[in-house]
PDB file of C-alpha atoms in Angstrom:
ATOM      1  CA  UNK A  14     -28.027-114.736-152.948  1.00  0.00           C
ATOM      2  CA  UNK A  15     -27.297-118.306-151.836  1.00  0.00           C
ATOM      3  CA  UNK A  16     -24.983-119.050-148.911  1.00  0.00           C
ATOM      4  CA  UNK A  17     -21.824-120.507-150.309  1.00  0.00           C
ATOM      5  CA  UNK A  18     -18.867-121.281-148.008  1.00  0.00           C
ATOM      6  CA  UNK A  19     -15.313-122.250-148.761  1.00  0.00           C
ATOM      7  CA  UNK A  20     -14.505-125.228-146.524  1.00  0.00           C
ATOM      8  CA  UNK A  21     -11.022-126.715-146.166  1.00  0.00           C
ATOM      9  CA  UNK A  22      -9.877-124.704-149.144  1.00  0.00           C
ATOM     10  CA  UNK A  23     -12.668-125.955-151.472  1.00  0.00           C
ATOM     11  CA  UNK A  24     -15.442-123.814-152.876  1.00  0.00           C
ATOM     12  CA  UNK A  25     -18.869-124.823-154.231  1.00  0.00           C
ATOM     13  CA  UNK A  26     -19.414-124.613-157.987  1.00  0.00           C
ATOM     14  CA  UNK A  27     -22.821-123.976-159.552  1.00  0.00           C
ATOM     15  CA  UNK A  28     -23.594-124.277-163.292  1.00  0.00           C
ATOM     16  CA  UNK A  29     -24.893-120.989-164.676  1.00  0.00           C
ATOM     17  CA  UNK A  30     -28.149-122.733-165.710  1.00  0.00           C
ATOM     18  CA  UNK A  31     -28.882-123.949-162.180  1.00  0.00           C
ATOM     19  CA  UNK A  32     -30.867-122.174-159.479  1.00  0.00           C
ATOM     20  CA  UNK A  33     -29.877-122.154-155.827  1.00  0.00           C
ATOM     21  CA  UNK A  34     -32.357-120.557-153.411  1.00  0.00           C
ATOM     22  CA  UNK A  35     -31.250-117.554-151.366  1.00  0.00           C
ATOM     23  CA  UNK A  36     -31.263-119.388-148.063  1.00  0.00           C
ATOM     24  CA  UNK A  37     -29.861-122.691-149.288  1.00  0.00           C
ATOM     25  CA  UNK A  38     -26.365-123.502-147.941  1.00  0.00           C
ATOM     26  CA  UNK A  39     -23.545-125.007-149.937  1.00  0.00           C
ATOM     27  CA  UNK A  40     -20.294-125.764-148.088  1.00  0.00           C
ATOM     28  CA  UNK A  41     -16.994-127.020-149.549  1.00  0.00           C
ATOM     29  CA  UNK A  42     -16.608-129.278-152.523  1.00  0.00           C
ATOM     30  CA  UNK A  43     -20.188-129.126-153.761  1.00  0.00           C
ATOM     31  CA  UNK A  44     -20.855-129.334-157.500  1.00  0.00           C
ATOM     32  CA  UNK A  45     -24.281-128.384-158.864  1.00  0.00           C
ATOM     33  CA  UNK A  46     -24.811-129.425-162.486  1.00  0.00           C
ATOM     34  CA  UNK A  47     -26.721-127.963-165.376  1.00  0.00           C
ATOM     35  CA  UNK A  48     -30.444-127.235-164.913  1.00  0.00           C
ATOM     36  CA  UNK A  49     -30.441-128.262-161.222  1.00  0.00           C
ATOM     37  CA  UNK A  50     -32.689-126.622-158.630  1.00  0.00           C
ATOM     38  CA  UNK A  51     -31.727-126.397-154.944  1.00  0.00           C
ATOM     39  CA  UNK A  52     -34.639-124.980-152.964  1.00  0.00           C
ATOM     40  CA  UNK A  53     -35.150-123.085-149.750  1.00  0.00           C
ATOM     41  CA  UNK A  54     -33.394-124.313-146.614  1.00  0.00           C
ATOM     42  CA  UNK A  55     -31.467-127.160-148.358  1.00  0.00           C
ATOM     43  CA  UNK A  56     -28.045-127.901-147.059  1.00  0.00           C
ATOM     44  CA  UNK A  57     -25.319-129.488-149.205  1.00  0.00           C
ATOM     45  CA  UNK A  58     -22.111-129.947-147.254  1.00  0.00           C
ATOM     46  CA  UNK A  59     -18.901-131.701-148.188  1.00  0.00           C
ATOM     47  CA  UNK A  60     -17.464-133.079-144.978  1.00  0.00           C
ATOM     48  CA  UNK A  61     -14.236-134.493-146.419  1.00  0.00           C
ATOM     49  CA  UNK A  62     -15.873-135.824-149.612  1.00  0.00           C
ATOM     50  CA  UNK A  63     -17.741-134.083-152.418  1.00  0.00           C
ATOM     51  CA  UNK A  64     -21.461-133.650-153.065  1.00  0.00           C
ATOM     52  CA  UNK A  65     -22.168-133.878-156.824  1.00  0.00           C
ATOM     53  CA  UNK A  66     -25.497-133.223-158.533  1.00  0.00           C
ATOM     54  CA  UNK A  67     -25.882-134.353-162.120  1.00  0.00           C
ATOM     55  CA  UNK A  68     -27.920-132.607-164.785  1.00  0.00           C
ATOM     56  CA  UNK A  69     -31.498-131.705-163.947  1.00  0.00           C
ATOM     57  CA  UNK A  70     -31.495-132.760-160.306  1.00  0.00           C
ATOM     58  CA  UNK A  71     -34.013-131.238-157.864  1.00  0.00           C
ATOM     59  CA  UNK A  72     -33.244-130.839-154.152  1.00  0.00           C
ATOM     60  CA  UNK A  73     -36.424-129.735-152.329  1.00  0.00           C
ATOM     61  CA  UNK A  74     -36.822-127.670-149.191  1.00  0.00           C
ATOM     62  CA  UNK A  75     -34.830-128.489-146.104  1.00  0.00           C
ATOM     63  CA  UNK A  76     -33.136-131.614-147.540  1.00  0.00           C
ATOM     64  CA  UNK A  77     -29.611-132.354-146.299  1.00  0.00           C
ATOM     65  CA  UNK A  78     -26.912-133.951-148.473  1.00  0.00           C
ATOM     66  CA  UNK A  79     -23.630-134.710-146.680  1.00  0.00           C
ATOM     67  CA  UNK A  80     -20.526-136.083-148.427  1.00  0.00           C
ATOM     68  CA  UNK A  81     -17.979-137.940-146.267  1.00  0.00           C
ATOM     69  CA  UNK A  82     -14.288-138.641-146.641  1.00  0.00           C
ATOM     70  CA  UNK A  83     -15.014-142.308-147.219  1.00  0.00           C
ATOM     71  CA  UNK A  84     -18.229-141.901-149.272  1.00  0.00           C
ATOM     72  CA  UNK A  85     -19.101-138.895-151.414  1.00  0.00           C
ATOM     73  CA  UNK A  86     -22.687-138.090-152.312  1.00  0.00           C
ATOM     74  CA  UNK A  87     -23.192-138.506-156.064  1.00  0.00           C
ATOM     75  CA  UNK A  88     -26.554-138.060-157.798  1.00  0.00           C
ATOM     76  CA  UNK A  89     -27.003-138.971-161.432  1.00  0.00           C
ATOM     77  CA  UNK A  90     -29.209-137.129-163.909  1.00  0.00           C
ATOM     78  CA  UNK A  91     -32.777-136.174-163.096  1.00  0.00           C
ATOM     79  CA  UNK A  92     -32.751-137.256-159.486  1.00  0.00           C
ATOM     80  CA  UNK A  93     -35.396-135.694-157.208  1.00  0.00           C
ATOM     81  CA  UNK A  94     -34.687-135.378-153.494  1.00  0.00           C
ATOM     82  CA  UNK A  95     -37.822-134.594-151.512  1.00  0.00           C
ATOM     83  CA  UNK A  96     -38.416-132.118-148.687  1.00  0.00           C
ATOM     84  CA  UNK A  97     -36.676-133.023-145.485  1.00  0.00           C
ATOM     85  CA  UNK A  98     -34.776-135.991-146.989  1.00  0.00           C
ATOM     86  CA  UNK A  99     -31.339-136.869-145.548  1.00  0.00           C
ATOM     87  CA  UNK A 100     -28.590-138.332-147.715  1.00  0.00           C
ATOM     88  CA  UNK A 101     -25.143-139.075-146.377  1.00  0.00           C
ATOM     89  CA  UNK A 102     -22.232-140.681-148.286  1.00  0.00           C
ATOM     90  CA  UNK A 103     -24.477-142.385-150.867  1.00  0.00           C
ATOM     91  CA  UNK A 104     -24.911-142.792-154.628  1.00  0.00           C
ATOM     92  CA  UNK A 105     -28.108-142.494-156.610  1.00  0.00           C
ATOM     93  CA  UNK A 106     -28.110-143.357-160.326  1.00  0.00           C
ATOM     94  CA  UNK A 107     -30.193-141.646-163.019  1.00  0.00           C
ATOM     95  CA  UNK A 108     -33.906-141.031-162.677  1.00  0.00           C
ATOM     96  CA  UNK A 109     -34.170-141.919-158.950  1.00  0.00           C
ATOM     97  CA  UNK A 110     -36.993-140.547-156.760  1.00  0.00           C
ATOM     98  CA  UNK A 111     -36.019-139.994-153.085  1.00  0.00           C
ATOM     99  CA  UNK A 112     -39.243-138.923-151.461  1.00  0.00           C
ATOM    100  CA  UNK A 113     -39.929-136.565-148.536  1.00  0.00           C
ATOM    101  CA  UNK A 114     -38.369-137.585-145.253  1.00  0.00           C
ATOM    102  CA  UNK A 115     -36.461-140.592-146.613  1.00  0.00           C
ATOM    103  CA  UNK A 116     -32.993-141.468-145.285  1.00  0.00           C
ATOM    104  CA  UNK A 117     -30.151-142.933-147.342  1.00  0.00           C
ATOM    105  CA  UNK A 118     -27.015-143.832-145.375  1.00  0.00           C
ATOM    106  CA  UNK A 119     -23.240-144.263-145.849  1.00  0.00           C
ATOM    107  CA  UNK A 120     -22.044-146.438-148.673  1.00  0.00           C
ATOM    108  CA  UNK A 121     -25.530-147.097-150.031  1.00  0.00           C
ATOM    109  CA  UNK A 122     -26.122-147.321-153.768  1.00  0.00           C
ATOM    110  CA  UNK A 123     -29.536-146.750-155.289  1.00  0.00           C
ATOM    111  CA  UNK A 124     -30.004-148.162-158.766  1.00  0.00           C
ATOM    112  CA  UNK A 125     -31.464-146.253-161.721  1.00  0.00           C
ATOM    113  CA  UNK A 126     -35.227-145.571-161.800  1.00  0.00           C
ATOM    114  CA  UNK A 127     -35.629-146.693-158.212  1.00  0.00           C
ATOM    115  CA  UNK A 128     -38.044-145.043-155.743  1.00  0.00           C
ATOM    116  CA  UNK A 129     -37.395-144.594-152.004  1.00  0.00           C
ATOM    117  CA  UNK A 130     -40.778-143.458-150.786  1.00  0.00           C
ATOM    118  CA  UNK A 131     -41.938-141.236-147.912  1.00  0.00           C
ATOM    119  CA  UNK A 132     -39.956-141.820-144.690  1.00  0.00           C
ATOM    120  CA  UNK A 133     -38.330-144.989-146.022  1.00  0.00           C
ATOM    121  CA  UNK A 134     -34.743-145.871-145.053  1.00  0.00           C
ATOM    122  CA  UNK A 135     -31.912-147.303-147.124  1.00  0.00           C
ATOM    123  CA  UNK A 136     -29.382-148.473-144.617  1.00  0.00           C
ATOM    124  CA  UNK A 137     -25.632-148.197-144.846  1.00  0.00           C
ATOM    125  CA  UNK A 138     -23.791-150.309-147.481  1.00  0.00           C
ATOM    126  CA  UNK A 139     -27.075-151.325-148.966  1.00  0.00           C
ATOM    127  CA  UNK A 140     -27.373-151.847-152.729  1.00  0.00           C
ATOM    128  CA  UNK A 141     -30.710-151.466-154.486  1.00  0.00           C
ATOM    129  CA  UNK A 142     -31.079-152.929-157.952  1.00  0.00           C
ATOM    130  CA  UNK A 143     -32.405-150.849-160.774  1.00  0.00           C
ATOM    131  CA  UNK A 144     -36.125-150.211-160.554  1.00  0.00           C
ATOM    132  CA  UNK A 145     -36.456-151.077-156.836  1.00  0.00           C
ATOM    133  CA  UNK A 146     -39.278-149.472-154.869  1.00  0.00           C
ATOM    134  CA  UNK A 147     -38.919-149.111-151.105  1.00  0.00           C
ATOM    135  CA  UNK A 148     -42.465-148.671-149.784  1.00  0.00           C
ATOM    136  CA  UNK A 149     -43.554-145.846-147.493  1.00  0.00           C
ATOM    137  CA  UNK A 150     -41.813-146.167-144.106  1.00  0.00           C
ATOM    138  CA  UNK A 151     -40.058-149.404-144.995  1.00  0.00           C
ATOM    139  CA  UNK A 152     -36.369-150.291-144.533  1.00  0.00           C
ATOM    140  CA  UNK A 153     -33.970-151.551-147.191  1.00  0.00           C
ATOM    141  CA  UNK A 154     -30.852-153.256-145.895  1.00  0.00           C
ATOM    142  CA  UNK A 155     -28.054-155.462-147.305  1.00  0.00           C
ATOM    143  CA  UNK A 156     -26.317-156.262-150.581  1.00  0.00           C
ATOM    144  CA  UNK A 157     -28.421-157.125-152.475  1.00  0.00           C
ATOM    145  CA  UNK A 158     -30.949-154.970-150.679  1.00  0.00           C
ATOM    146  CA  UNK A 159     -33.776-156.703-148.801  1.00  0.00           C
ATOM    147  CA  UNK A 160     -37.011-154.886-147.921  1.00  0.00           C
ATOM    148  CA  UNK A 161     -38.657-155.019-144.489  1.00  0.00           C
ATOM    149  CA  UNK A 162     -41.567-153.259-142.788  1.00  0.00           C
ATOM    150  CA  UNK A 163     -40.340-150.933-139.970  1.00  0.00           C
ATOM    151  CA  UNK A 164     -41.643-153.111-137.132  1.00  0.00           C
ATOM    152  CA  UNK A 165     -39.684-156.189-138.280  1.00  0.00           C
ATOM    153  CA  UNK A 166     -36.711-155.273-136.152  1.00  0.00           C
ATOM    154  CA  UNK A 167     -35.404-158.829-135.679  1.00  0.00           C
ATOM    155  CA  UNK A 168     -35.083-159.481-139.428  1.00  0.00           C
ATOM    156  CA  UNK A 169     -33.629-156.046-140.065  1.00  0.00           C
ATOM    157  CA  UNK A 170     -31.021-156.455-137.336  1.00  0.00           C
ATOM    158  CA  UNK A 171     -30.002-159.931-138.560  1.00  0.00           C
ATOM    159  CA  UNK A 172     -28.823-158.285-141.773  1.00  0.00           C
ATOM    160  CA  UNK A 173     -27.779-154.893-140.377  1.00  0.00           C
ATOM    161  CA  UNK A 174     -25.518-156.351-137.674  1.00  0.00           C
ATOM    162  CA  UNK A 175     -23.061-157.692-140.310  1.00  0.00           C
ATOM    163  CA  UNK A 176     -22.866-154.336-142.032  1.00  0.00           C
ATOM    164  CA  UNK A 177     -21.092-152.994-138.898  1.00  0.00           C
ATOM    165  CA  UNK A 178     -22.395-149.442-138.610  1.00  0.00           C
ATOM    166  CA  UNK A 179     -19.991-148.297-135.838  1.00  0.00           C
ATOM    167  CA  UNK A 180     -16.979-149.764-137.561  1.00  0.00           C
ATOM    168  CA  UNK A 181     -17.843-148.514-141.029  1.00  0.00           C
ATOM    169  CA  UNK A 182     -18.943-145.073-140.090  1.00  0.00           C
ATOM    170  CA  UNK A 183     -16.889-144.248-136.976  1.00  0.00           C
ATOM    171  CA  UNK A 184     -14.045-146.748-137.068  1.00  0.00           C
ATOM    172  CA  UNK A 185     -15.013-148.115-133.654  1.00  0.00           C
ATOM    173  CA  UNK A 186     -15.740-151.581-132.376  1.00  0.00           C
ATOM    174  CA  UNK A 187     -19.309-152.217-131.205  1.00  0.00           C
ATOM    175  CA  UNK A 188     -19.398-151.592-127.395  1.00  0.00           C
ATOM    176  CA  UNK A 189     -19.844-154.215-124.745  1.00  0.00           C
ATOM    177  CA  UNK A 190     -23.092-154.436-122.885  1.00  0.00           C
ATOM    178  CA  UNK A 191     -23.466-151.505-120.528  1.00  0.00           C
ATOM    179  CA  UNK A 192     -20.954-149.352-122.406  1.00  0.00           C
ATOM    180  CA  UNK A 193     -21.506-146.528-124.890  1.00  0.00           C
ATOM    181  CA  UNK A 194     -19.699-145.238-127.961  1.00  0.00           C
ATOM    182  CA  UNK A 195     -21.243-141.822-127.653  1.00  0.00           C
ATOM    183  CA  UNK A 196     -18.435-140.069-125.722  1.00  0.00           C
ATOM    184  CA  UNK A 197     -15.883-141.029-128.352  1.00  0.00           C
ATOM    185  CA  UNK A 198     -18.299-140.374-131.278  1.00  0.00           C
ATOM    186  CA  UNK A 199     -19.038-136.910-129.926  1.00  0.00           C
ATOM    187  CA  UNK A 200     -15.344-136.133-129.525  1.00  0.00           C
ATOM    188  CA  UNK A 201     -14.608-137.206-133.091  1.00  0.00           C
ATOM    189  CA  UNK A 202     -17.581-135.316-134.524  1.00  0.00           C
ATOM    190  CA  UNK A 203     -16.608-132.305-132.479  1.00  0.00           C
ATOM    191  CA  UNK A 204     -13.088-132.281-133.925  1.00  0.00           C
ATOM    192  CA  UNK A 205     -14.353-132.716-137.522  1.00  0.00           C
ATOM    193  CA  UNK A 206     -17.200-130.181-137.306  1.00  0.00           C
ATOM    194  CA  UNK A 207     -14.947-127.679-135.559  1.00  0.00           C
ATOM    195  CA  UNK A 208     -13.144-127.217-138.909  1.00  0.00           C
ATOM    196  CA  UNK A 209     -16.122-125.111-139.970  1.00  0.00           C
ATOM    197  CA  UNK A 210     -14.797-122.339-137.707  1.00  0.00           C
ATOM    198  CA  UNK A 211     -12.361-121.536-140.551  1.00  0.00           C
ATOM    199  CA  UNK A 212     -14.985-121.446-143.313  1.00  0.00           C
ATOM    200  CA  UNK A 213     -15.173-118.317-145.433  1.00  0.00           C
ATOM    201  CA  UNK A 214     -18.280-116.968-147.090  1.00  0.00           C
ATOM    202  CA  UNK A 215     -17.810-116.891-150.835  1.00  0.00           C
ATOM    203  CA  UNK A 216     -18.665-113.385-152.012  1.00  0.00           C
ATOM    204  CA  UNK A 217     -16.835-110.094-152.760  1.00  0.00           C
ATOM    205  CA  UNK A 218     -15.778-109.719-149.129  1.00  0.00           C
ATOM    206  CA  UNK A 219     -18.554-107.257-148.256  1.00  0.00           C
ATOM    207  CA  UNK A 220     -21.947-107.946-146.657  1.00  0.00           C
ATOM    208  CA  UNK A 221     -24.465-108.459-149.487  1.00  0.00           C
ATOM    209  CA  UNK A 222     -21.774-109.326-152.047  1.00  0.00           C
ATOM    210  CA  UNK A 223     -22.844-111.475-154.991  1.00  0.00           C
ATOM    211  CA  UNK A 224     -21.231-114.936-155.054  1.00  0.00           C
ATOM    212  CA  UNK A 225     -19.700-116.088-158.309  1.00  0.00           C
ATOM    213  CA  UNK A 226     -21.530-118.678-160.360  1.00  0.00           C
ATOM    214  CA  UNK A 227     -24.998-118.224-158.996  1.00  0.00           C
ATOM    215  CA  UNK A 228     -27.907-117.982-161.383  1.00  0.00           C
ATOM    216  CA  UNK A 229     -30.818-115.945-160.135  1.00  0.00           C
TER     217      UNK A 229
END
C-alpha cells in the first residue's frame, strides 16, 4: 500500500483509476486524478498549498512535488514528470514533458506542450509560452521566459536578480556582503517542517492497514 499521511488536518485523495506505488509518499492536500500513475519513491507533499495532478499524469521514480502556501503545484492533463525531477510551487499546463532531473521553482508557469529537458531549470516566477523547449541542462528565467546555457551566469543573474528569490520564497531581504540568510532560513524551515511531527498515517489504525482510495 502507498504511504498516505494526513498533514495539518488534510488527507490525500486518489482517484480509483489511479495507481500509486507502495513506497510512494503522499502527504496532506494531495489530489491524484483519474488514470494517473505515481511510481516508486515519488514524494508528493502539500506544505501549506495543494499538489494537484490532472487526468493521465505520470510521476516517475523519486520525483518530488512540493506545494507551498503561496504557490500550489498544479499539473494539467497528460503531464509526465521524469525520474528525480523536483517541482515546487509551480504550474504545468496540459501535455507538458518535465524530463529526468529537471527543476521547476516557485511561481513558475509552464505552457501547454512545452518540454523541460534533462537537468534543465525553470527558475522562480518564470513563464514559458506554449510549446517552449528548454534544452538539456539549460536555464529558463524571467517573464516571458528567456533561455540561457548553464555557464552564462552573468546573463542569467541579470534577469534572476529582479525576481528576488529570497524575498519571494522566504520573505527576507537579500543579505549584505559578508552576511548570510541561512540561520534565519533554517529556523523558518525548521518550524514549518516540524509540523510533520503531528502527521498521521492514513489507514485503519493498525500496521498493514489498507488506506482508502488506493487502487492496486
